Amino acid sequence: MTLNNRAEDLGAALLKLEAFLERTDTSPKLGYAIQLVFEELVTNIIKYGYDDQDLHQIHADISLGPPTVLTIEDDGHPYDPTTQAEEVDTLAPQEERQIGGLGLHLVRAQTTSMRYARTARLNRLELVFAE
Amino acid sequence: MSLTSSKQSGVLVMMPGSRLDTQTAPEADAQIAAAIAGGETRILIDFAQTRYISSAGLRVLLKASKQLGKVGAFGLCNANPQIREVLDISGFATIMHCYGGLDEGLEALTSP
């Protein structure tokens, strides 16, 4: 699947992804995890990956397992989510909770491993799911 | 409209559509903000029709919960097992009231 770095493209891609997963025998739990990880990471790429206003293509590929593997490639700024510190304190009381910063926390919780490589001006992230 | 609303026993019940994600969250956020600005103080989010929520949707819930926390009441109900898991792993289940069915949520939000 290929999409441009535009919010409306992400919306359309998510609906396409959901429809694809429904046609397979993917469990509701795994299907949800794949959509969530895809949305959170592509949202970050669109928001923070580029300084220019140009169109950039983001590629995503799913190999249904077990284990299921999602690969995402983009030509944005080098960004390695595997080295980012855990920013969310899920036990903090509501008054202290920050709005935002949750996406990567959800990605970590939904995957068993995350592998990053920067090659030929591309970020390549490989995510492995429990099923 | 990304949320459908109804008033039941003094509680505004707001029902998101099938997905509360990056695409639908901004409108949901605006609708909840408008309801609060219009004087609503008790809001119950009913996930009966919702299959999916992402961090974009969670942010909308956290904002509303913070706004109503001191002056009113805010709760969630009818979360499916996957949404419930996201509420658990994000820690939201410990800072927001999550009720089983609509009746349970309404009863909790109407009691003084």
JSON list of N, CA, C and O in Angstrom, two decimals, chain B residues 14 27-39 43 63-64 67:
[
{"chain": "B", "resi": 14, "resn": "MET", "atom": "N", "xyz": [-23.40, 10.83, 24.01]},
{"chain": "B", "resi": 14, "resn": "MET", "atom": "CA", "xyz": [-22.83, 11.10, 22.69]},
{"chain": "B", "resi": 14, "resn": "MET", "atom": "C", "xyz": [-22.26, 9.80, 22.13]},
{"chain": "B", "resi": 14, "resn": "MET", "atom": "O", "xyz": [-21.45, 9.14, 22.78]},
{"chain": "B", "resi": 27, "resn": "GLU", "atom": "N", "xyz": [-13.68, 16.43, 14.42]},
{"chain": "B", "resi": 27, "resn": "GLU", "atom": "CA", "xyz": [-15.10, 16.82, 14.47]},
{"chain": "B", "resi": 27, "resn": "GLU", "atom": "C", "xyz": [-15.73, 16.41, 15.80]},
{"chain": "B", "resi": 27, "resn": "GLU", "atom": "O", "xyz": [-16.53, 17.14, 16.38]},
{"chain": "B", "resi": 28, "resn": "ALA", "atom": "N", "xyz": [-15.36, 15.22, 16.29]},
{"chain": "B", "resi": 28, "resn": "ALA", "atom": "CA", "xyz": [-15.87, 14.78, 17.59]},
{"chain": "B", "resi": 28, "resn": "ALA", "atom": "C", "xyz": [-15.45, 15.76, 18.68]},
{"chain": "B", "resi": 28, "resn": "ALA", "atom": "O", "xyz": [-16.24, 16.14, 19.55]},
{"chain": "B", "resi": 29, "resn": "ASP", "atom": "N", "xyz": [-14.20, 16.19, 18.61]},
{"chain": "B", "resi": 29, "resn": "ASP", "atom": "CA", "xyz": [-13.66, 17.13, 19.58]},
{"chain": "B", "resi": 29, "resn": "ASP", "atom": "C", "xyz": [-14.47, 18.43, 19.55]},
{"chain": "B", "resi": 29, "resn": "ASP", "atom": "O", "xyz": [-14.86, 18.97, 20.60]},
{"chain": "B", "resi": 30, "resn": "ALA", "atom": "N", "xyz": [-14.74, 18.92, 18.34]},
{"chain": "B", "resi": 30, "resn": "ALA", "atom": "CA", "xyz": [-15.49, 20.17, 18.19]},
{"chain": "B", "resi": 30, "resn": "ALA", "atom": "C", "xyz": [-16.91, 20.02, 18.73]},
{"chain": "B", "resi": 30, "resn": "ALA", "atom": "O", "xyz": [-17.45, 20.93, 19.38]},
{"chain": "B", "resi": 31, "resn": "GLN", "atom": "N", "xyz": [-17.53, 18.85, 18.48]},
{"chain": "B", "resi": 31, "resn": "GLN", "atom": "CA", "xyz": [-18.91, 18.64, 18.94]},
{"chain": "B", "resi": 31, "resn": "GLN", "atom": "C", "xyz": [-18.98, 18.58, 20.46]},
{"chain": "B", "resi": 31, "resn": "GLN", "atom": "O", "xyz": [-19.90, 19.13, 21.07]},
{"chain": "B", "resi": 32, "resn": "ILE", "atom": "N", "xyz": [-18.01, 17.91, 21.08]},
{"chain": "B", "resi": 32, "resn": "ILE", "atom": "CA", "xyz": [-18.00, 17.82, 22.55]},
{"chain": "B", "resi": 32, "resn": "ILE", "atom": "C", "xyz": [-17.73, 19.19, 23.14]},
{"chain": "B", "resi": 32, "resn": "ILE", "atom": "O", "xyz": [-18.39, 19.62, 24.10]},
{"chain": "B", "resi": 33, "resn": "ALA", "atom": "N", "xyz": [-16.77, 19.93, 22.55]},
{"chain": "B", "resi": 33, "resn": "ALA", "atom": "CA", "xyz": [-16.45, 21.27, 23.05]},
{"chain": "B", "resi": 33, "resn": "ALA", "atom": "C", "xyz": [-17.67, 22.17, 22.95]},
{"chain": "B", "resi": 33, "resn": "ALA", "atom": "O", "xyz": [-17.95, 22.96, 23.87]},
{"chain": "B", "resi": 34, "resn": "ALA", "atom": "N", "xyz": [-18.42, 22.05, 21.85]},
{"chain": "B", "resi": 34, "resn": "ALA", "atom": "CA", "xyz": [-19.62, 22.88, 21.67]},
{"chain": "B", "resi": 34, "resn": "ALA", "atom": "C", "xyz": [-20.67, 22.53, 22.72]},
{"chain": "B", "resi": 34, "resn": "ALA", "atom": "O", "xyz": [-21.36, 23.41, 23.25]},
{"chain": "B", "resi": 35, "resn": "ALA", "atom": "N", "xyz": [-20.80, 21.23, 23.02]},
{"chain": "B", "resi": 35, "resn": "ALA", "atom": "CA", "xyz": [-21.79, 20.81, 24.02]},
{"chain": "B", "resi": 35, "resn": "ALA", "atom": "C", "xyz": [-21.42, 21.38, 25.40]},
{"chain": "B", "resi": 35, "resn": "ALA", "atom": "O", "xyz": [-22.28, 21.87, 26.13]},
{"chain": "B", "resi": 36, "resn": "ILE", "atom": "N", "xyz": [-20.13, 21.33, 25.72]},
{"chain": "B", "resi": 36, "resn": "ILE", "atom": "CA", "xyz": [-19.69, 21.84, 27.03]},
{"chain": "B", "resi": 36, "resn": "ILE", "atom": "C", "xyz": [-19.86, 23.37, 27.07]},
{"chain": "B", "resi": 36, "resn": "ILE", "atom": "O", "xyz": [-20.35, 23.91, 28.06]},
{"chain": "B", "resi": 37, "resn": "ALA", "atom": "N", "xyz": [-19.52, 24.02, 25.96]},
{"chain": "B", "resi": 37, "resn": "ALA", "atom": "CA", "xyz": [-19.70, 25.48, 25.89]},
{"chain": "B", "resi": 37, "resn": "ALA", "atom": "C", "xyz": [-21.18, 25.83, 26.01]},
{"chain": "B", "resi": 37, "resn": "ALA", "atom": "O", "xyz": [-21.53, 26.90, 26.52]},
{"chain": "B", "resi": 38, "resn": "GLY", "atom": "N", "xyz": [-22.05, 24.94, 25.54]},
{"chain": "B", "resi": 38, "resn": "GLY", "atom": "CA", "xyz": [-23.49, 25.18, 25.61]},
{"chain": "B", "resi": 38, "resn": "GLY", "atom": "C", "xyz": [-24.08, 24.88, 26.97]},
{"chain": "B", "resi": 38, "resn": "GLY", "atom": "O", "xyz": [-25.30, 24.94, 27.14]},
{"chain": "B", "resi": 39, "resn": "GLY", "atom": "N", "xyz": [-23.24, 24.47, 27.91]},
{"chain": "B", "resi": 39, "resn": "GLY", "atom": "CA", "xyz": [-23.72, 24.28, 29.28]},
{"chain": "B", "resi": 39, "resn": "GLY", "atom": "C", "xyz": [-23.88, 22.84, 29.74]},
{"chain": "B", "resi": 39, "resn": "GLY", "atom": "O", "xyz": [-24.30, 22.60, 30.87]},
{"chain": "B", "resi": 43, "resn": "ILE", "atom": "N", "xyz": [-21.68, 14.21, 30.61]},
{"chain": "B", "resi": 43, "resn": "ILE", "atom": "CA", "xyz": [-21.57, 13.63, 29.27]},
{"chain": "B", "resi": 43, "resn": "ILE", "atom": "C", "xyz": [-21.12, 12.17, 29.38]},
{"chain": "B", "resi": 43, "resn": "ILE", "atom": "O", "xyz": [-20.16, 11.84, 30.07]},
{"chain": "B", "resi": 63, "resn": "LYS", "atom": "N", "xyz": [-9.30, 15.29, 26.96]},
{"chain": "B", "resi": 63, "resn": "LYS", "atom": "CA", "xyz": [-9.60, 16.71, 27.04]},
{"chain": "B", "resi": 63, "resn": "LYS", "atom": "C", "xyz": [-10.97, 16.95, 27.68]},
{"chain": "B", "resi": 63, "resn": "LYS", "atom": "O", "xyz": [-11.12, 17.78, 28.58]},
{"chain": "B", "resi": 64, "resn": "ALA", "atom": "N", "xyz": [-11.96, 16.19, 27.20]},
{"chain": "B", "resi": 64, "resn": "ALA", "atom": "CA", "xyz": [-13.32, 16.36, 27.73]},
{"chain": "B", "resi": 64, "resn": "ALA", "atom": "C", "xyz": [-13.37, 15.97, 29.21]},
{"chain": "B", "resi": 64, "resn": "ALA", "atom": "O", "xyz": [-14.01, 16.64, 30.02]},
{"chain": "B", "resi": 67, "resn": "GLN", "atom": "N", "xyz": [-11.94, 18.68, 31.30]},
{"chain": "B", "resi": 67, "resn": "GLN", "atom": "CA", "xyz": [-12.81, 19.86, 31.36]},
{"chain": "B", "resi": 67, "resn": "GLN", "atom": "C", "xyz": [-13.99, 19.64, 32.31]},
{"chain": "B", "resi": 67, "resn": "GLN", "atom": "O", "xyz": [-14.41, 20.55, 33.00]}
]
